[in-house]
Amino acid sequence: MNPSELLIVLVEMAARIDVQWGLFITVHLALFGAIIYIDRPLKLPEKIGAFILYAVFAYVNYKMMANQIGMLTAVYSELAKFAQDPCCLGNAVIARIENELAGGRAEKSHTMLLAIHISMAILVAIAIVFDRAVNLKIPKKRTK
């Protein structure tokens, strides 16, 4: 593949990763919103079910994103090979990709992906385990 084809693949892979992050964030917002919205404590079977469903989602999401980051890293590696090629000498995009790859981008991406998924799993577990009803005392309107 030539550099322009690889750049197209890079943009497409990055867009797929963005969609996965959007899904990840949306599911968490929906989950936390549901926990807050339900005005009674979750029962034990509901808590177990919620956490099992979340664990399956988080695992599948992590594996998909790890695979996509792996593919993105492979594209970065292919593009970095062109850094010294006469076609791409002085190309700032190729040079940046080469520098990011040399700086450990792949390892950092996987570490951050794992850290974020673990952190959110802990927050979800805390939200599910310590869920309780919120008793809001709303004053009644006085009528004259």
Coordinates of N, CA, C and O in Angstrom, one line a residue:
M1 N 0.9 -1.2 0.0 CA 0.0 0.0 0.0 C 0.9 1.2 0.0 O 1.9 1.3 0.6
N2 N 0.4 2.3 -0.7 CA 1.2 3.5 -0.7 C 0.7 4.4 0.5 O -0.3 4.1 1.2
P3 N 1.5 5.4 0.8 CA 1.2 6.3 2.0 C -0.2 6.8 2.0 O -0.9 6.9 3.1
S4 N -0.7 7.3 0.8 CA -2.1 7.9 0.8 C -3.1 6.8 1.2 O -4.1 7.1 1.9
E5 N -3.0 5.6 0.7 CA -3.9 4.5 1.0 C -3.9 4.2 2.5 O -4.9 4.0 3.1
L6 N -2.6 4.2 3.0 CA -2.5 3.9 4.5 C -3.1 5.0 5.3 O -3.7 4.7 6.4
L7 N -3.0 6.2 4.9 CA -3.6 7.3 5.6 C -5.1 7.2 5.6 O -5.7 7.6 6.6
I8 N -5.7 6.8 4.5 CA -7.1 6.6 4.5 C -7.5 5.5 5.5 O -8.5 5.7 6.2
V9 N -6.8 4.4 5.5 CA -7.1 3.3 6.5 C -6.9 3.9 7.9 O -7.7 3.6 8.8
L10 N -5.9 4.7 8.1 CA -5.6 5.2 9.5 C -6.8 6.1 9.9 O -7.3 5.9 11.0
V11 N -7.4 6.9 9.0 CA -8.5 7.8 9.4 C -9.7 6.9 9.6 O -10.5 7.1 10.6
E12 N -9.9 5.9 8.8 CA -11.1 5.0 9.0 C -11.0 4.2 10.4 O -12.0 4.1 11.1
M13 N -9.8 3.8 10.7 CA -9.6 3.0 12.0 C -9.8 4.0 13.1 O -10.4 3.6 14.1
A14 N -9.3 5.2 13.0 CA -9.5 6.2 14.1 C -11.0 6.5 14.3 O -11.5 6.6 15.4
A15 N -11.7 6.6 13.2 CA -13.2 6.8 13.3 C -13.9 5.7 14.0 O -14.8 5.9 14.8
R16 N -13.5 4.4 13.7 CA -14.1 3.3 14.3 C -13.8 3.3 15.9 O -14.7 3.0 16.7
I17 N -12.6 3.7 16.2 CA -12.3 3.8 17.6 C -13.1 4.9 18.3 O -13.6 4.7 19.4
D18 N -13.3 6.0 17.6 CA -14.2 7.1 18.1 C -15.6 6.6 18.4 O -16.2 7.0 19.4
V19 N -16.1 5.8 17.5 CA -17.5 5.3 17.6 C -17.5 4.4 18.9 O -18.5 4.4 19.7
Q20 N -16.5 3.5 19.1 CA -16.5 2.7 20.2 C -16.4 3.5 21.5 O -17.0 3.1 22.5
W21 N -15.6 4.5 21.5 CA -15.5 5.4 22.7 C -16.9 6.0 23.0 O -17.4 6.2 24.1
G22 N -17.6 6.5 21.9 CA -18.9 7.0 22.1 C -19.9 6.1 22.7 O -20.7 6.4 23.5
L23 N -19.8 4.8 22.2 CA -20.7 3.8 22.7 C -20.4 3.5 24.2 O -21.3 3.4 25.1
F24 N -19.1 3.5 24.5 CA -18.6 3.2 25.9 C -19.2 4.3 26.8 O -19.7 4.1 27.9
I25 N -19.0 5.6 26.4 CA -19.5 6.7 27.2 C -21.0 6.7 27.3 O -21.6 6.9 28.4
T26 N -21.7 6.4 26.2 CA -23.2 6.4 26.3 C -23.7 5.4 27.2 O -24.7 5.6 28.0
V27 N -23.1 4.2 27.2 CA -23.6 3.1 28.0 C -23.4 3.5 29.5 O -24.3 3.3 30.3
H28 N -22.3 4.1 29.8 CA -22.0 4.5 31.2 C -23.0 5.6 31.6 O -23.5 5.6 32.8
L29 N -23.2 6.6 30.8 CA -24.2 7.6 31.1 C -25.6 7.0 31.4 O -26.3 7.4 32.3
A30 N -26.0 6.1 30.5 CA -27.3 5.5 30.6 C -27.4 4.7 31.9 O -28.4 4.7 32.6
L31 N -26.3 3.9 32.2 CA -26.3 3.1 33.4 C -26.4 3.9 34.7 O -27.2 3.7 35.5
F32 N -25.5 4.9 34.7 CA -25.6 5.8 35.9 C -26.9 6.5 36.0 O -27.4 6.7 37.1
G33 N -27.4 7.0 34.9 CA -28.7 7.7 34.9 C -29.8 6.7 35.4 O -30.7 7.1 36.1
A34 N -29.8 5.5 34.9 CA -30.8 4.5 35.4 C -30.7 4.3 36.9 O -31.8 4.2 37.6
I35 N -29.5 4.1 37.4 CA -29.3 3.9 38.8 C -29.9 5.0 39.6 O -30.5 4.9 40.6
I36 N -29.6 6.2 39.1 CA -30.1 7.4 39.8 C -31.6 7.6 39.7 O -32.3 8.0 40.6
Y37 N -32.1 7.3 38.5 CA -33.5 7.5 38.2 C -34.4 6.6 39.0 O -35.5 7.0 39.4
I38 N -34.0 5.4 39.2 CA -34.9 4.4 39.9 C -34.9 4.9 41.4 O -33.9 5.0 42.0
D39 N -36.1 5.2 41.9 CA -36.2 5.8 43.2 C -36.4 4.7 44.3 O -36.9 5.0 45.4
R40 N -35.9 3.6 44.1 CA -35.9 2.5 45.1 C -34.5 1.8 45.0 O -33.9 1.8 44.0
P41 N -34.1 1.2 46.1 CA -32.8 0.5 46.0 C -33.0 -0.7 45.1 O -34.1 -1.4 45.0
L42 N -32.0 -1.0 44.3 CA -32.0 -2.2 43.5 C -32.0 -3.5 44.4 O -31.3 -3.5 45.4
K43 N -32.8 -4.5 44.0 CA -32.8 -5.7 44.7 C -31.5 -6.5 44.3 O -30.9 -6.3 43.3
L44 N -31.1 -7.5 45.1 CA -29.9 -8.2 44.9 C -29.9 -8.9 43.5 O -28.9 -8.8 42.8
P45 N -31.0 -9.5 43.1 CA -30.9 -10.1 41.7 C -30.7 -9.1 40.6 O -30.1 -9.3 39.6
E46 N -31.3 -7.9 40.8 CA -31.1 -6.8 39.9 C -29.7 -6.3 39.9 O -29.1 -6.0 38.8
K47 N -29.1 -6.2 41.0 CA -27.7 -5.8 41.1 C -26.8 -6.8 40.4 O -25.9 -6.4 39.7
I48 N -27.0 -8.1 40.7 CA -26.2 -9.1 40.1 C -26.4 -9.1 38.6 O -25.4 -9.2 37.8
G49 N -27.6 -9.0 38.1 CA -27.9 -9.0 36.7 C -27.3 -7.8 36.0 O -26.7 -7.9 34.9
A50 N -27.4 -6.6 36.7 CA -26.8 -5.4 36.1 C -25.3 -5.5 36.0 O -24.7 -5.2 34.9
F51 N -24.7 -6.1 37.0 CA -23.2 -6.2 36.9 C -22.8 -7.3 35.9 O -21.8 -7.0 35.2
I52 N -23.5 -8.3 35.8 CA -23.2 -9.4 34.8 C -23.3 -8.8 33.4 O -22.4 -8.9 32.5
L53 N -24.4 -8.1 33.1 CA -24.6 -7.4 31.8 C -23.5 -6.4 31.5 O -23.0 -6.3 30.4
Y54 N -23.2 -5.6 32.6 CA -22.1 -4.6 32.4 C -20.8 -5.3 32.1 O -20.0 -4.9 31.3
A55 N -20.5 -6.4 32.9 CA -19.2 -7.0 32.7 C -19.0 -7.6 31.3 O -18.0 -7.5 30.7
V56 N -20.1 -8.2 30.8 CA -20.1 -8.7 29.4 C -19.9 -7.5 28.4 O -19.0 -7.6 27.5
F57 N -20.6 -6.4 28.6 CA -20.4 -5.3 27.7 C -19.0 -4.8 27.8 O -18.3 -4.5 26.8
A58 N -18.5 -4.6 29.0 CA -17.2 -4.0 29.2 C -16.1 -4.9 28.6 O -15.1 -4.4 27.9
Y59 N -16.2 -6.2 28.7 CA -15.2 -7.1 28.2 C -15.2 -7.1 26.6 O -14.2 -6.9 26.0
V60 N -16.4 -7.1 26.1 CA -16.5 -7.1 24.6 C -16.0 -5.8 24.1 O -15.3 -5.7 23.1
N61 N -16.4 -4.7 24.7 CA -16.0 -3.4 24.3 C -14.4 -3.3 24.4 O -13.8 -2.8 23.4
Y62 N -13.9 -3.7 25.5 CA -12.4 -3.7 25.6 C -11.7 -4.5 24.5 O -10.8 -4.0 23.9
K63 N -12.2 -5.7 24.3 CA -11.5 -6.6 23.3 C -11.6 -5.9 21.9 O -10.7 -6.0 21.1
M64 N -12.8 -5.4 21.6 CA -13.0 -4.7 20.3 C -12.0 -3.5 20.1 O -11.4 -3.4 19.1
M65 N -12.0 -2.7 21.2 CA -11.1 -1.5 21.1 C -9.6 -1.9 21.1 O -8.9 -1.3 20.4
A66 N -9.3 -2.9 21.8 CA -7.9 -3.4 21.8 C -7.5 -3.9 20.4 O -6.4 -3.6 19.9
N67 N -8.4 -4.6 19.8 CA -8.2 -5.1 18.4 C -8.0 -3.9 17.4 O -7.1 -3.8 16.6
Q68 N -8.9 -2.9 17.6 CA -8.9 -1.7 16.7 C -7.6 -0.9 16.9 O -7.0 -0.4 16.0
I69 N -7.2 -0.8 18.2 CA -5.9 -0.1 18.5 C -4.7 -0.9 17.9 O -3.8 -0.3 17.4
G70 N -4.8 -2.2 18.0 CA -3.8 -3.0 17.4 C -3.7 -2.8 15.9 O -2.6 -2.7 15.3
M71 N -4.8 -2.7 15.2 CA -4.9 -2.5 13.8 C -4.3 -1.1 13.5 O -3.5 -0.9 12.5
L72 N -4.7 -0.1 14.3 CA -4.2 1.3 14.1 C -2.7 1.3 14.3 O -2.0 2.0 13.5
T73 N -2.2 0.6 15.2 CA -0.7 0.5 15.4 C 0.0 -0.1 14.2 O 1.0 0.3 13.8
A74 N -0.7 -1.1 13.7 CA -0.1 -1.8 12.5 C 0.0 -0.7 11.3 O 1.0 -0.7 10.6
V75 N -1.1 0.1 11.2 CA -1.1 1.1 10.1 C 0.0 2.1 10.4 O 0.7 2.5 9.5
Y76 N 0.2 2.5 11.7 CA 1.2 3.4 12.1 C 2.6 2.8 11.7 O 3.5 3.6 11.2
S77 N 2.8 1.6 12.0 CA 4.1 0.9 11.7 C 4.4 0.9 10.2 O 5.5 1.2 9.7
E78 N 3.3 0.7 9.4 CA 3.5 0.7 7.9 C 3.8 2.1 7.4 O 4.7 2.3 6.6
L79 N 3.1 3.1 8.0 CA 3.4 4.5 7.6 C 4.8 4.9 8.0 O 5.4 5.7 7.3
A80 N 5.2 4.5 9.2 CA 6.5 4.9 9.7 C 7.7 4.4 8.8 O 8.7 5.1 8.7
K81 N 7.4 3.3 8.1 CA 8.4 2.8 7.1 C 8.7 3.8 6.0 O 9.8 3.8 5.4
F82 N 7.8 4.7 5.7 CA 7.9 5.6 4.6 C 8.7 6.9 5.1 O 8.9 7.8 4.2
A83 N 9.0 7.0 6.4 CA 9.6 8.2 6.9 C 11.0 8.5 6.2 O 11.3 9.7 5.9
Q84 N 11.7 7.5 5.8 CA 13.0 7.7 5.1 C 12.9 7.4 3.6 O 13.9 7.5 2.9
D85 N 11.7 7.1 3.1 CA 11.5 6.9 1.7 C 11.6 8.2 1.0 O 11.1 9.2 1.5
P86 N 12.2 8.3 -0.2 CA 12.3 9.5 -1.0 C 10.9 10.2 -1.2 O 10.8 11.4 -1.3
C87 N 9.9 9.4 -1.3 CA 8.5 9.9 -1.5 C 8.0 10.8 -0.4 O 7.2 11.7 -0.6
C88 N 8.5 10.5 0.8 CA 7.9 11.1 2.0 C 8.8 11.9 2.8 O 8.5 12.3 4.0
L89 N 10.0 12.1 2.4 CA 11.0 12.9 3.2 C 10.4 14.3 3.4 O 9.9 14.9 2.4
G90 N 10.4 14.8 4.6 CA 9.9 16.1 4.9 C 8.4 16.1 5.1 O 7.9 17.2 5.4
N91 N 7.7 15.0 5.0 CA 6.3 15.0 5.2 C 6.0 15.0 6.7 O 6.4 14.1 7.4
A92 N 5.4 16.1 7.1 CA 5.2 16.3 8.6 C 4.3 15.2 9.2 O 4.5 14.8 10.3
V93 N 3.3 14.7 8.4 CA 2.4 13.7 9.0 C 3.1 12.4 9.2 O 3.0 11.8 10.3
I94 N 3.9 12.0 8.2 CA 4.6 10.7 8.3 C 5.7 10.9 9.4 O 5.8 9.9 10.2
A95 N 6.3 12.0 9.5 CA 7.3 12.2 10.6 C 6.6 12.2 12.0 O 7.2 11.6 12.9
R96 N 5.5 12.7 12.1 CA 4.8 12.7 13.4 C 4.4 11.3 13.8 O 4.5 10.8 14.9
I97 N 3.9 10.5 12.8 CA 3.5 9.1 13.0 C 4.7 8.3 13.5 O 4.7 7.5 14.4
E98 N 5.9 8.6 12.8 CA 7.1 7.9 13.2 C 7.5 8.2 14.6 O 7.9 7.3 15.4
N99 N 7.4 9.5 15.0 CA 7.8 9.9 16.3 C 6.8 9.4 17.4 O 7.3 9.0 18.5
E100 N 5.5 9.3 17.1 CA 4.6 8.8 18.1 C 4.8 7.3 18.3 O 4.8 6.8 19.4
L101 N 5.1 6.6 17.2 CA 5.4 5.2 17.3 C 6.7 4.9 18.1 O 6.7 4.0 19.0
A102 N 7.7 5.7 17.8 CA 9.0 5.5 18.5 C 8.8 5.9 20.0 O 9.5 5.4 20.9
G103 N 7.9 6.8 20.3 CA 7.6 7.2 21.7 C 6.8 6.3 22.5 O 6.4 6.6 23.6
G104 N 6.4 5.1 22.0 CA 5.7 4.1 22.7 C 4.2 4.3 22.7 O 3.4 3.9 23.6
R105 N 3.7 4.9 21.6 CA 2.2 5.2 21.4 C 1.4 3.9 21.6 O 0.4 3.9 22.3
A106 N 1.8 2.8 21.0 CA 1.0 1.6 21.1 C 0.9 1.1 22.5 O -0.2 0.8 23.0
E107 N 2.0 1.1 23.3 CA 1.9 0.6 24.6 C 1.1 1.5 25.5 O 0.3 1.1 26.3
K108 N 1.3 2.8 25.3 CA 0.5 3.8 26.1 C -1.0 3.7 25.8 O -1.8 3.8 26.7
S109 N -1.3 3.5 24.5 CA -2.8 3.3 24.1 C -3.4 2.1 24.8 O -4.5 2.2 25.4
H110 N -2.7 1.0 24.8 CA -3.2 -0.2 25.4 C -3.3 0.0 26.9 O -4.3 -0.5 27.6
T111 N -2.3 0.6 27.5 CA -2.4 0.8 29.0 C -3.5 1.7 29.4 O -4.2 1.4 30.3
M112 N -3.7 2.8 28.6 CA -4.8 3.7 28.9 C -6.2 3.1 28.7 O -7.1 3.2 29.5
L113 N -6.3 2.3 27.7 CA -7.5 1.6 27.4 C -7.9 0.6 28.6 O -9.0 0.6 29.1
L114 N -6.9 -0.1 29.0 CA -7.1 -1.0 30.1 C -7.4 -0.3 31.4 O -8.4 -0.6 32.2
A115 N -6.7 0.8 31.7 CA -6.9 1.6 32.9 C -8.3 2.2 32.9 O -9.0 2.2 34.0
I116 N -8.7 2.7 31.8 CA -10.1 3.4 31.8 C -11.1 2.3 32.0 O -12.1 2.5 32.7
H117 N -11.0 1.2 31.3 CA -12.0 0.1 31.5 C -12.1 -0.4 32.9 O -13.2 -0.6 33.5
I118 N -10.9 -0.6 33.5 CA -10.9 -1.0 34.9 C -11.5 0.0 35.9 O -12.3 -0.3 36.7
S119 N -11.1 1.3 35.7 CA -11.6 2.4 36.5 C -13.1 2.5 36.4 O -13.8 2.6 37.4
M120 N -13.7 2.4 35.2 CA -15.1 2.5 35.0 C -15.8 1.3 35.6 O -16.9 1.4 36.2
A121 N -15.2 0.1 35.5 CA -15.8 -1.1 36.1 C -15.9 -0.9 37.6 O -16.9 -1.3 38.2
I122 N -14.9 -0.4 38.2 CA -14.9 -0.1 39.7 C -16.0 0.9 40.0 O -16.8 0.7 41.0
L123 N -16.1 2.0 39.2 CA -17.2 2.9 39.5 C -18.6 2.3 39.4 O -19.5 2.6 40.2
V124 N -18.7 1.5 38.3 CA -20.0 0.9 38.1 C -20.3 -0.1 39.3 O -21.4 -0.1 39.8
A125 N -19.3 -0.8 39.7 CA -19.5 -1.8 40.8 C -19.9 -1.0 42.1 O -20.8 -1.4 42.8
I126 N -19.2 0.1 42.3 CA -19.6 0.9 43.5 C -21.0 1.5 43.4 O -21.7 1.4 44.4
A127 N -21.3 2.0 42.2 CA -22.7 2.5 42.0 C -23.8 1.4 42.2 O -24.8 1.7 42.8
I128 N -23.5 0.2 41.7 CA -24.5 -0.8 41.9 C -24.5 -1.3 43.3 O -25.6 -1.5 43.8
V129 N -23.4 -1.6 43.9 CA -23.4 -2.1 45.3 C -24.0 -1.2 46.3 O -24.8 -1.5 47.2
F130 N -23.6 0.1 46.2 CA -24.1 1.1 47.2 C -25.3 1.9 46.7 O -25.6 2.9 47.3
D131 N -26.0 1.4 45.8 CA -27.3 2.0 45.3 C -28.3 2.0 46.5 O -28.4 1.1 47.2
R132 N -28.9 3.2 46.6 CA -30.0 3.3 47.6 C -31.0 4.4 47.1 O -30.6 5.2 46.3
A133 N -32.1 4.4 47.7 CA -33.1 5.3 47.3 C -32.7 6.7 47.9 O -32.2 6.8 49.0
V134 N -33.1 7.7 47.2 CA -32.8 9.1 47.6 C -34.2 9.6 48.0 O -35.1 9.7 47.2
N135 N -34.3 10.0 49.3 CA -35.5 10.6 49.7 C -35.5 12.1 49.6 O -34.9 12.8 50.4
L136 N -36.0 12.6 48.6 CA -36.1 14.1 48.4 C -37.3 14.6 49.0 O -38.4 14.1 48.8
K137 N -37.2 15.6 49.8 CA -38.3 16.2 50.5 C -38.6 17.5 49.7 O -38.0 18.5 49.9
I138 N -39.6 17.4 48.9 CA -40.1 18.5 48.1 C -41.2 19.2 48.8 O -42.2 18.5 49.1
P139 N -41.0 20.4 49.1 CA -42.1 21.1 49.9 C -43.4 21.2 49.0 O -43.3 21.5 47.8
K140 N -44.5 21.0 49.6 CA -45.8 21.2 48.9 C -46.1 22.6 48.7 O -45.8 23.5 49.6
K141 N -46.7 22.9 47.6 CA -47.1 24.3 47.3 C -48.3 24.7 48.2 O -49.2 23.9 48.4
R142 N -48.2 25.9 48.7 CA -49.3 26.4 49.6 C -50.3 27.0 48.7 O -50.0 27.7 47.7
T143 N -51.5 26.7 48.9 CA -52.6 27.3 48.2 C -53.3 28.4 49.1 O -53.5 28.2 50.3
K144 N -53.7 29.5 48.5 CA -54.4 30.5 49.3 C -55.8 30.5 49.3 O -56.5 30.0 48.5

